[in-house]
Amino acid sequence: MRKNLLMLIALALTVACPPFAWAQSMSSTSAPKSSRIDLKGLTKKADSGSRESQFQLGLAYQYGRGVDENIYEAIRWYRKAANNGDLSAQNNLGYLYENGPKGVKDLVEASKWYMRAAMYGCAPAQLNLGLLYLRGWGVRKSTEDGLHWMQRAADSEYPSALAALGYLYGMGEGVPQDLNKALKLTLKAVKKNNPEAQTTLAIFYARGLGVSADAVEAVKWFRKAAAAGNVDAQYGLAVMYETGQGLKKDTEEALRQYRLAGEHGSRQAQAALGEMYELGEGVRADYEEAATWYRRAIDQGDTRSATRLGTMLLRGKGVGRDVEGAIKMWTLAADQGDAYAQFNLAQMYLTGTGVNRDPVKAHSLLTLAGKTLDVSKQLRELSSQISSDEMATVQ
């Protein structure tokens, strides 16, 4: 069952928007990229008002090139360059506010800097702003505005924007599905060696969207994108290895690819690793390791991982028994619509385990779970235990 679920995720990638990272500018709009820096010279020029030098210093501090990595110094220098009109600095400033740690992260501030650069034609910022609108992060959620800015970026032949639009049209997310348009946009980005487009093309081949289904061809494009570091491709390739589709089944290589993707932030890969270690599929069962991967996936909003970790906590399976922690996990997942978590939580309220016994609450949760699971028997039994007055409160 786990493999079928993972395959569905890998091949459908049914997320709220394209699974693409924000675009970072690696060189200034007015200066070439430099991997080596003259810190003293750059600082002198930057202090004299050179926006090119200010941008380079921001880049240096962001990535620790010739200096200790320091996000606050990066922001300080990017801001100076941004206020001097450097579009790439404005985009990168938005990027840091979008993806920075607590105390730095500010979605509204990110949207302001993206907008500032996007208005003057910075394609990476246009794509980033479009993604914010699609997700409703820091701005009012708007598919129309999201597509507008993504199209602006695509009109300038920006590969990541072409790939993102190709994905949207291929999946029919926010726009009518148009496989011809999707394939055209995707192939255009593939010709520019764009890893996101290569991943999307792999999905198209795996699902037969706009092309004939071809698992071998899907593996080929997953592999290319994975080699370039694309986490979604690494995850997709892991699933292909685990299920033996398009290549020889290889559990060890599947685990390696899952780890690569998981370490680089793939929520799906983290969830997959959690289940592999919990169930001992392809690896020796290791509940502590399972819990570690589940927690990483939960931190990114994975409800299935929260449901499974909740069960581990209740049973004390490889982790200390923690009824309160189990209830917390199941509540988190239940609130996000996970039917299994709703069912489990209903049992807790029915028996009064870790919570005050509440048959009415249990009935409500079972009703929600019943939208996905067959809980007719449990609902009949519970309804007979609830008074007419109590039943009126759940009607």
Short mmCIF file of C-alpha atoms in Angstrom, two decimals:
data_model
loop_
_atom_site.label_atom_id
_atom_site.label_comp_id
_atom_site.label_asym_id
_atom_site.label_seq_id
_atom_site.Cartn_x
_atom_site.Cartn_y
_atom_site.Cartn_z
CA MET A 1 0.00 0.00 0.00
CA ARG A 2 2.83 2.39 0.83
CA LYS A 3 4.42 1.87 -2.58
CA ASN A 4 1.18 2.62 -4.37
CA LEU A 5 0.77 5.80 -2.36
CA LEU A 6 4.32 6.89 -3.04
CA MET A 7 3.98 6.21 -6.74
CA LEU A 8 0.85 8.30 -6.87
CA ILE A 9 2.63 11.20 -5.18
CA ALA A 10 5.69 10.89 -7.38
CA LEU A 11 3.83 10.73 -10.64
CA ALA A 12 1.03 13.15 -9.91
CA LEU A 13 2.85 15.66 -7.70
CA THR A 14 -0.55 16.98 -6.74
CA VAL A 15 0.50 20.04 -4.82
CA ALA A 16 -1.10 23.46 -4.66
CA CYS A 17 1.34 24.90 -7.15
CA PRO A 18 4.35 23.83 -9.22
CA PRO A 19 6.97 22.00 -7.11
CA PHE A 20 9.67 24.50 -7.96
CA ALA A 21 12.06 26.33 -5.69
CA TRP A 22 12.24 30.09 -5.68
CA ALA A 23 14.60 31.52 -8.25
CA GLN A 24 17.72 33.11 -6.84
CA SER A 25 19.83 35.58 -8.78
CA MET A 26 23.46 34.49 -8.72
CA SER A 27 24.84 37.55 -10.46
CA SER A 28 23.95 41.20 -10.38
CA THR A 29 22.02 42.85 -13.17
CA SER A 30 25.06 45.01 -13.66
CA ALA A 31 27.99 42.76 -12.78
CA PRO A 32 29.20 39.26 -13.67
CA LYS A 33 29.19 36.39 -11.18
CA SER A 34 32.42 36.00 -9.26
CA SER A 35 33.33 32.96 -7.19
CA ARG A 36 36.40 34.68 -5.68
CA ILE A 37 36.26 37.96 -3.88
CA ASP A 38 38.63 40.67 -2.79
CA LEU A 39 36.88 41.42 0.50
CA LYS A 40 38.83 44.56 1.30
CA GLY A 41 38.50 45.93 -2.22
CA LEU A 42 34.83 45.03 -2.51
CA THR A 43 33.99 46.58 0.85
CA LYS A 44 35.78 49.80 -0.10
CA LYS A 45 33.87 50.02 -3.38
CA ALA A 46 30.60 49.06 -1.70
CA ASP A 47 31.05 51.75 0.95
CA SER A 48 31.60 54.20 -1.89
CA GLY A 49 28.21 53.31 -3.34
CA SER A 50 29.00 50.65 -5.93
CA ARG A 51 25.85 48.59 -6.20
CA GLU A 52 27.74 45.85 -8.06
CA SER A 53 30.10 45.48 -5.10
CA GLN A 54 27.23 45.68 -2.65
CA PHE A 55 25.49 42.83 -4.45
CA GLN A 56 28.68 40.73 -4.52
CA LEU A 57 29.12 41.23 -0.79
CA GLY A 58 25.53 40.16 -0.20
CA LEU A 59 26.18 37.01 -2.21
CA ALA A 60 29.45 36.38 -0.38
CA TYR A 61 27.85 36.63 3.06
CA GLN A 62 24.84 34.57 2.03
CA TYR A 63 26.96 31.65 0.84
CA GLY A 64 30.09 32.13 2.92
CA ARG A 65 32.36 32.91 -0.04
CA GLY A 66 35.59 34.25 1.39
CA VAL A 67 33.78 35.30 4.58
CA ASP A 68 31.83 33.59 7.34
CA GLU A 69 28.24 32.96 6.29
CA ASN A 70 26.06 35.65 7.84
CA ILE A 71 22.48 36.14 6.70
CA TYR A 72 22.16 39.49 8.47
CA GLU A 73 25.21 40.88 6.68
CA ALA A 74 23.86 39.47 3.43
CA ILE A 75 20.59 41.29 3.98
CA ARG A 76 22.41 44.49 4.87
CA TRP A 77 24.44 44.54 1.64
CA TYR A 78 21.60 43.31 -0.56
CA ARG A 79 19.42 46.08 0.83
CA LYS A 80 22.02 48.71 -0.02
CA ALA A 81 22.26 47.41 -3.60
CA ALA A 82 18.48 47.03 -3.80
CA ASN A 83 17.92 50.61 -2.71
CA ASN A 84 20.38 51.61 -5.41
CA GLY A 85 18.15 49.95 -7.98
CA ASP A 86 19.83 46.57 -8.45
CA LEU A 87 17.05 44.18 -9.52
CA SER A 88 18.95 41.01 -8.65
CA ALA A 89 19.61 42.33 -5.15
CA GLN A 90 15.91 43.12 -4.77
CA ASN A 91 15.04 39.57 -5.82
CA ASN A 92 17.60 38.00 -3.50
CA LEU A 93 16.44 40.16 -0.63
CA GLY A 94 12.94 38.87 -1.24
CA TYR A 95 14.35 35.34 -1.36
CA LEU A 96 16.00 35.71 2.06
CA TYR A 97 12.84 37.13 3.59
CA GLU A 98 10.88 34.26 2.05
CA ASN A 99 13.23 31.44 3.04
CA GLY A 100 15.16 32.85 5.98
CA PRO A 101 15.09 31.53 9.56
CA LYS A 102 12.77 32.68 12.30
CA GLY A 103 13.41 36.33 13.03
CA VAL A 104 14.23 36.96 9.37
CA LYS A 105 11.38 35.28 7.54
CA ASP A 106 8.73 37.81 6.54
CA LEU A 107 6.43 36.86 3.67
CA VAL A 108 4.94 40.33 3.31
CA GLU A 109 8.41 41.89 3.11
CA ALA A 110 9.42 39.23 0.59
CA SER A 111 6.46 40.06 -1.64
CA LYS A 112 7.34 43.77 -1.57
CA TRP A 113 10.89 43.18 -2.81
CA TYR A 114 9.79 40.66 -5.41
CA MET A 115 7.20 43.12 -6.69
CA ARG A 116 9.74 45.92 -6.84
CA ALA A 117 12.05 43.85 -9.05
CA ALA A 118 9.25 42.22 -11.03
CA MET A 119 7.80 45.57 -12.06
CA TYR A 120 11.08 46.36 -13.83
CA GLY A 121 11.35 43.07 -15.67
CA CYS A 122 13.41 40.82 -13.38
CA ALA A 123 12.27 37.37 -14.53
CA PRO A 124 13.30 35.44 -11.39
CA ALA A 125 11.38 37.94 -9.25
CA GLN A 126 8.37 37.68 -11.57
CA LEU A 127 8.34 33.91 -11.12
CA ASN A 128 8.82 34.20 -7.36
CA LEU A 129 6.00 36.73 -7.09
CA GLY A 130 3.76 34.51 -9.19
CA LEU A 131 4.41 31.59 -6.86
CA LEU A 132 3.54 33.74 -3.85
CA TYR A 133 0.22 34.67 -5.44
CA LEU A 134 -0.56 31.04 -6.27
CA ARG A 135 0.14 30.02 -2.68
CA GLY A 136 -1.30 33.11 -1.03
CA TRP A 137 1.87 33.68 0.96
CA GLY A 138 2.37 37.29 2.01
CA VAL A 139 -0.21 38.40 -0.57
CA ARG A 140 -3.85 37.77 -1.32
CA LYS A 141 -4.13 34.38 -2.99
CA SER A 142 -4.86 34.86 -6.67
CA THR A 143 -4.40 32.34 -9.46
CA GLU A 144 -4.96 35.13 -11.99
CA ASP A 145 -2.17 37.30 -10.60
CA GLY A 146 0.07 34.28 -10.14
CA LEU A 147 -0.30 33.25 -13.78
CA HIS A 148 0.15 36.85 -14.92
CA TRP A 149 3.57 37.18 -13.32
CA MET A 150 4.67 33.69 -14.29
CA GLN A 151 3.69 34.41 -17.90
CA ARG A 152 5.66 37.67 -17.80
CA ALA A 153 8.73 35.65 -16.78
CA ALA A 154 8.04 32.98 -19.40
CA ASP A 155 7.70 35.64 -22.11
CA SER A 156 11.35 36.46 -21.53
CA GLU A 157 12.20 32.77 -22.05
CA TYR A 158 13.13 32.31 -18.39
CA PRO A 159 13.52 28.50 -18.10
CA SER A 160 12.09 28.02 -14.62
CA ALA A 161 8.98 30.00 -15.54
CA LEU A 162 8.50 27.99 -18.72
CA ALA A 163 8.81 24.81 -16.65
CA ALA A 164 6.37 26.03 -13.99
CA LEU A 165 3.73 26.96 -16.55
CA GLY A 166 4.28 23.67 -18.34
CA TYR A 167 3.54 21.88 -15.09
CA LEU A 168 0.38 23.91 -14.45
CA TYR A 169 -1.05 23.29 -17.91
CA GLY A 170 -0.07 19.63 -17.76
CA MET A 171 -1.85 19.06 -14.45
CA GLY A 172 -4.67 21.50 -15.09
CA GLU A 173 -4.01 23.37 -11.86
CA GLY A 174 -5.54 26.85 -11.90
CA VAL A 175 -5.88 26.68 -15.70
CA PRO A 176 -7.74 24.38 -18.10
CA GLN A 177 -5.56 21.35 -18.81
CA ASP A 178 -3.79 21.85 -22.14
CA LEU A 179 -1.36 19.01 -22.79
CA ASN A 180 -0.08 20.40 -26.09
CA LYS A 181 0.76 23.73 -24.48
CA ALA A 182 2.20 21.99 -21.45
CA LEU A 183 4.52 19.84 -23.54
CA LYS A 184 5.60 22.76 -25.72
CA LEU A 185 6.53 24.90 -22.71
CA THR A 186 8.23 22.02 -20.94
CA LEU A 187 10.32 20.99 -23.95
CA LYS A 188 11.39 24.59 -24.48
CA ALA A 189 12.72 24.66 -20.91
CA VAL A 190 14.26 21.19 -21.27
CA LYS A 191 16.31 22.47 -24.21
CA LYS A 192 17.73 25.01 -21.78
CA ASN A 193 18.74 22.14 -19.44
CA ASN A 194 16.27 23.19 -16.78
CA PRO A 195 16.02 20.50 -14.02
CA GLU A 196 12.44 21.41 -13.09
CA ALA A 197 11.35 20.94 -16.69
CA GLN A 198 13.22 17.64 -16.89
CA THR A 199 11.33 16.49 -13.80
CA THR A 200 8.00 17.54 -15.29
CA LEU A 201 8.83 15.76 -18.55
CA ALA A 202 9.61 12.61 -16.54
CA ILE A 203 6.18 12.87 -14.91
CA PHE A 204 4.55 13.31 -18.32
CA TYR A 205 6.21 10.12 -19.58
CA ALA A 206 5.35 8.22 -16.41
CA ARG A 207 1.69 9.19 -16.64
CA GLY A 208 1.32 9.39 -20.40
CA LEU A 209 0.40 13.07 -20.38
CA GLY A 210 0.82 14.55 -23.86
CA VAL A 211 3.18 11.69 -24.73
CA SER A 212 2.94 7.91 -24.79
CA ALA A 213 3.52 6.41 -21.34
CA ASP A 214 7.12 5.22 -21.17
CA ALA A 215 8.67 4.29 -17.81
CA VAL A 216 12.17 3.98 -19.31
CA GLU A 217 11.97 7.50 -20.72
CA ALA A 218 10.61 8.74 -17.40
CA VAL A 219 13.61 7.26 -15.59
CA LYS A 220 15.94 8.92 -18.09
CA TRP A 221 14.59 12.39 -17.32
CA PHE A 222 14.26 11.78 -13.58
CA ARG A 223 17.91 10.73 -13.61
CA LYS A 224 19.07 13.85 -15.48
CA ALA A 225 17.22 16.17 -13.13
CA ALA A 226 18.28 14.21 -10.04
CA ALA A 227 21.92 14.49 -11.06
CA ALA A 228 21.44 18.26 -11.17
CA GLY A 229 20.16 18.18 -7.58
CA ASN A 230 16.41 18.45 -8.16
CA VAL A 231 14.81 16.91 -5.06
CA ASP A 232 11.52 16.05 -6.75
CA ALA A 233 13.45 14.12 -9.41
CA GLN A 234 15.50 12.36 -6.72
CA TYR A 235 12.26 11.35 -5.05
CA GLY A 236 10.70 10.22 -8.33
CA LEU A 237 13.81 8.23 -9.21
CA ALA A 238 13.76 6.61 -5.76
CA VAL A 239 10.20 5.45 -6.33
CA MET A 240 11.12 4.02 -9.74
CA TYR A 241 14.01 2.10 -8.16
CA GLU A 242 11.86 0.85 -5.31
CA THR A 243 9.04 -0.33 -7.58
CA GLY A 244 11.26 -1.49 -10.46
CA GLN A 245 9.52 0.61 -13.09
CA GLY A 246 11.63 1.51 -16.08
CA LEU A 247 14.74 -0.08 -14.57
CA LYS A 248 15.88 -2.98 -12.43
CA LYS A 249 14.47 -2.89 -8.92
CA ASP A 250 17.16 -1.76 -6.49
CA THR A 251 16.09 -1.10 -2.91
CA GLU A 252 19.54 0.09 -1.87
CA GLU A 253 19.65 2.72 -4.60
CA ALA A 254 16.07 3.69 -3.83
CA LEU A 255 17.06 4.32 -0.21
CA ARG A 256 20.05 6.39 -1.34
CA GLN A 257 17.87 8.57 -3.55
CA TYR A 258 15.22 8.95 -0.84
CA ARG A 259 17.96 10.08 1.55
CA LEU A 260 19.34 12.57 -0.96
CA ALA A 261 15.90 14.05 -1.49
CA GLY A 262 15.01 13.92 2.20
CA GLU A 263 18.21 15.62 3.31
CA HIS A 264 17.54 18.39 0.80
CA GLY A 265 14.02 19.01 2.04
CA SER A 266 11.66 16.70 0.11
CA ARG A 267 8.69 16.18 2.38
CA GLN A 268 7.55 13.14 0.38
CA ALA A 269 10.98 11.53 0.67
CA GLN A 270 11.11 12.19 4.40
CA ALA A 271 7.70 10.56 4.82
CA ALA A 272 8.79 7.60 2.68
CA LEU A 273 11.92 7.11 4.76
CA GLY A 274 9.86 7.21 7.93
CA GLU A 275 7.63 4.41 6.69
CA MET A 276 10.54 2.35 5.34
CA TYR A 277 12.27 2.41 8.71
CA GLU A 278 9.06 1.88 10.68
CA LEU A 279 7.90 -1.06 8.59
CA GLY A 280 11.34 -2.47 7.84
CA GLU A 281 10.80 -2.33 4.09
CA GLY A 282 14.15 -2.58 2.30
CA VAL A 283 15.99 -1.74 5.52
CA ARG A 284 16.19 -3.12 9.03
CA ALA A 285 13.35 -1.68 11.10
CA ASP A 286 14.58 1.27 13.14
CA TYR A 287 11.83 3.08 15.00
CA GLU A 288 14.07 5.87 16.25
CA GLU A 289 15.16 6.59 12.69
CA ALA A 290 11.55 6.39 11.53
CA ALA A 291 10.48 8.93 14.15
CA THR A 292 13.29 11.28 13.10
CA TRP A 293 12.18 11.28 9.46
CA TYR A 294 8.51 11.54 10.38
CA ARG A 295 9.23 14.62 12.48
CA ARG A 296 11.09 16.26 9.60
CA ALA A 297 8.16 15.60 7.29
CA ILE A 298 5.68 16.84 9.90
CA ASP A 299 7.62 20.09 10.20
CA GLN A 300 6.76 20.60 6.52
CA GLY A 301 3.10 19.81 7.03
CA ASP A 302 2.93 16.11 6.16
CA THR A 303 -0.27 14.85 7.79
CA ARG A 304 0.26 11.15 7.03
CA SER A 305 3.55 11.26 8.94
CA ALA A 306 1.79 12.90 11.87
CA THR A 307 -0.80 10.12 11.89
CA ARG A 308 1.82 7.35 11.84
CA LEU A 309 4.02 9.02 14.46
CA GLY A 310 0.96 9.42 16.66
CA THR A 311 0.42 5.66 16.53
CA MET A 312 4.07 5.04 17.42
CA LEU A 313 3.79 7.40 20.39
CA LEU A 314 0.61 5.77 21.67
CA ARG A 315 2.13 2.30 21.51
CA GLY A 316 5.56 3.38 22.71
CA LYS A 317 6.91 1.77 19.57
CA GLY A 318 10.59 2.64 19.45
CA VAL A 319 9.88 5.90 21.27
CA GLY A 320 8.73 6.65 24.78
CA ARG A 321 4.99 6.09 25.19
CA ASP A 322 3.39 9.50 25.03
CA VAL A 323 -0.41 9.56 24.93
CA GLU A 324 -0.51 13.36 24.99
CA GLY A 325 1.96 13.48 22.11
CA ALA A 326 -0.14 10.98 20.14
CA ILE A 327 -3.25 13.08 20.61
CA LYS A 328 -1.34 16.18 19.52
CA MET A 329 -0.14 14.45 16.33
CA TRP A 330 -3.58 13.06 15.51
CA THR A 331 -5.26 16.39 16.17
CA LEU A 332 -2.80 18.09 13.83
CA ALA A 333 -3.48 15.56 11.08
CA ALA A 334 -7.23 15.39 11.73
CA ASP A 335 -7.54 19.16 11.38
CA GLN A 336 -5.94 18.80 7.95
CA GLY A 337 -8.47 16.17 6.91
CA ASP A 338 -6.58 12.92 7.47
CA ALA A 339 -9.28 10.27 7.86
CA TYR A 340 -7.12 7.81 9.78
CA ALA A 341 -6.17 10.48 12.31
CA GLN A 342 -9.85 11.44 12.65
CA PHE A 343 -10.74 7.78 13.28
CA ASN A 344 -7.95 7.28 15.84
CA LEU A 345 -8.82 10.50 17.64
CA ALA A 346 -12.48 9.46 17.76
CA GLN A 347 -11.47 6.30 19.63
CA MET A 348 -9.61 8.38 22.19
CA TYR A 349 -12.65 10.57 22.84
CA LEU A 350 -14.89 7.52 22.95
CA THR A 351 -12.78 5.76 25.57
CA GLY A 352 -11.54 8.87 27.39
CA THR A 353 -7.91 7.92 26.82
CA GLY A 354 -5.73 10.98 27.33
CA VAL A 355 -8.75 13.28 26.95
CA ASN A 356 -12.08 13.78 28.69
CA ARG A 357 -14.54 11.22 27.38
CA ASP A 358 -16.75 12.90 24.80
CA PRO A 359 -19.01 10.63 22.69
CA VAL A 360 -20.38 13.61 20.77
CA LYS A 361 -16.89 14.70 19.75
CA ALA A 362 -16.12 11.10 18.83
CA HIS A 363 -19.25 11.00 16.65
CA SER A 364 -18.24 14.20 14.86
CA LEU A 365 -14.77 12.86 14.15
CA LEU A 366 -16.12 9.53 12.91
CA THR A 367 -18.50 11.39 10.61
CA LEU A 368 -15.56 13.26 9.13
CA ALA A 369 -13.55 10.07 8.77
CA GLY A 370 -16.56 8.47 7.07
CA LYS A 371 -16.06 10.69 4.04
CA THR A 372 -13.08 8.48 3.20
CA LEU A 373 -13.33 5.35 5.35
CA ASP A 374 -16.17 2.93 5.95
CA VAL A 375 -17.08 3.67 9.57
CA SER A 376 -20.79 2.88 9.29
CA LYS A 377 -20.58 0.13 11.92
CA GLN A 378 -18.80 2.36 14.44
CA LEU A 379 -21.27 5.19 13.84
CA ARG A 380 -24.26 2.89 14.38
CA GLU A 381 -22.83 1.56 17.62
CA LEU A 382 -21.92 5.03 18.87
CA SER A 383 -25.28 6.55 17.91
CA SER A 384 -27.01 4.02 20.15
CA GLN A 385 -24.92 5.26 23.09
CA ILE A 386 -25.72 8.95 22.64
CA SER A 387 -28.88 10.51 24.01
CA SER A 388 -31.35 12.27 21.71
CA ASP A 389 -30.34 15.64 23.16
CA GLU A 390 -26.67 14.86 22.50
CA MET A 391 -27.49 13.65 18.99
CA ALA A 392 -29.19 16.96 18.29
CA THR A 393 -25.90 18.73 18.86
CA VAL A 394 -24.17 16.73 16.13
CA GLN A 395 -26.98 16.86 13.58
#
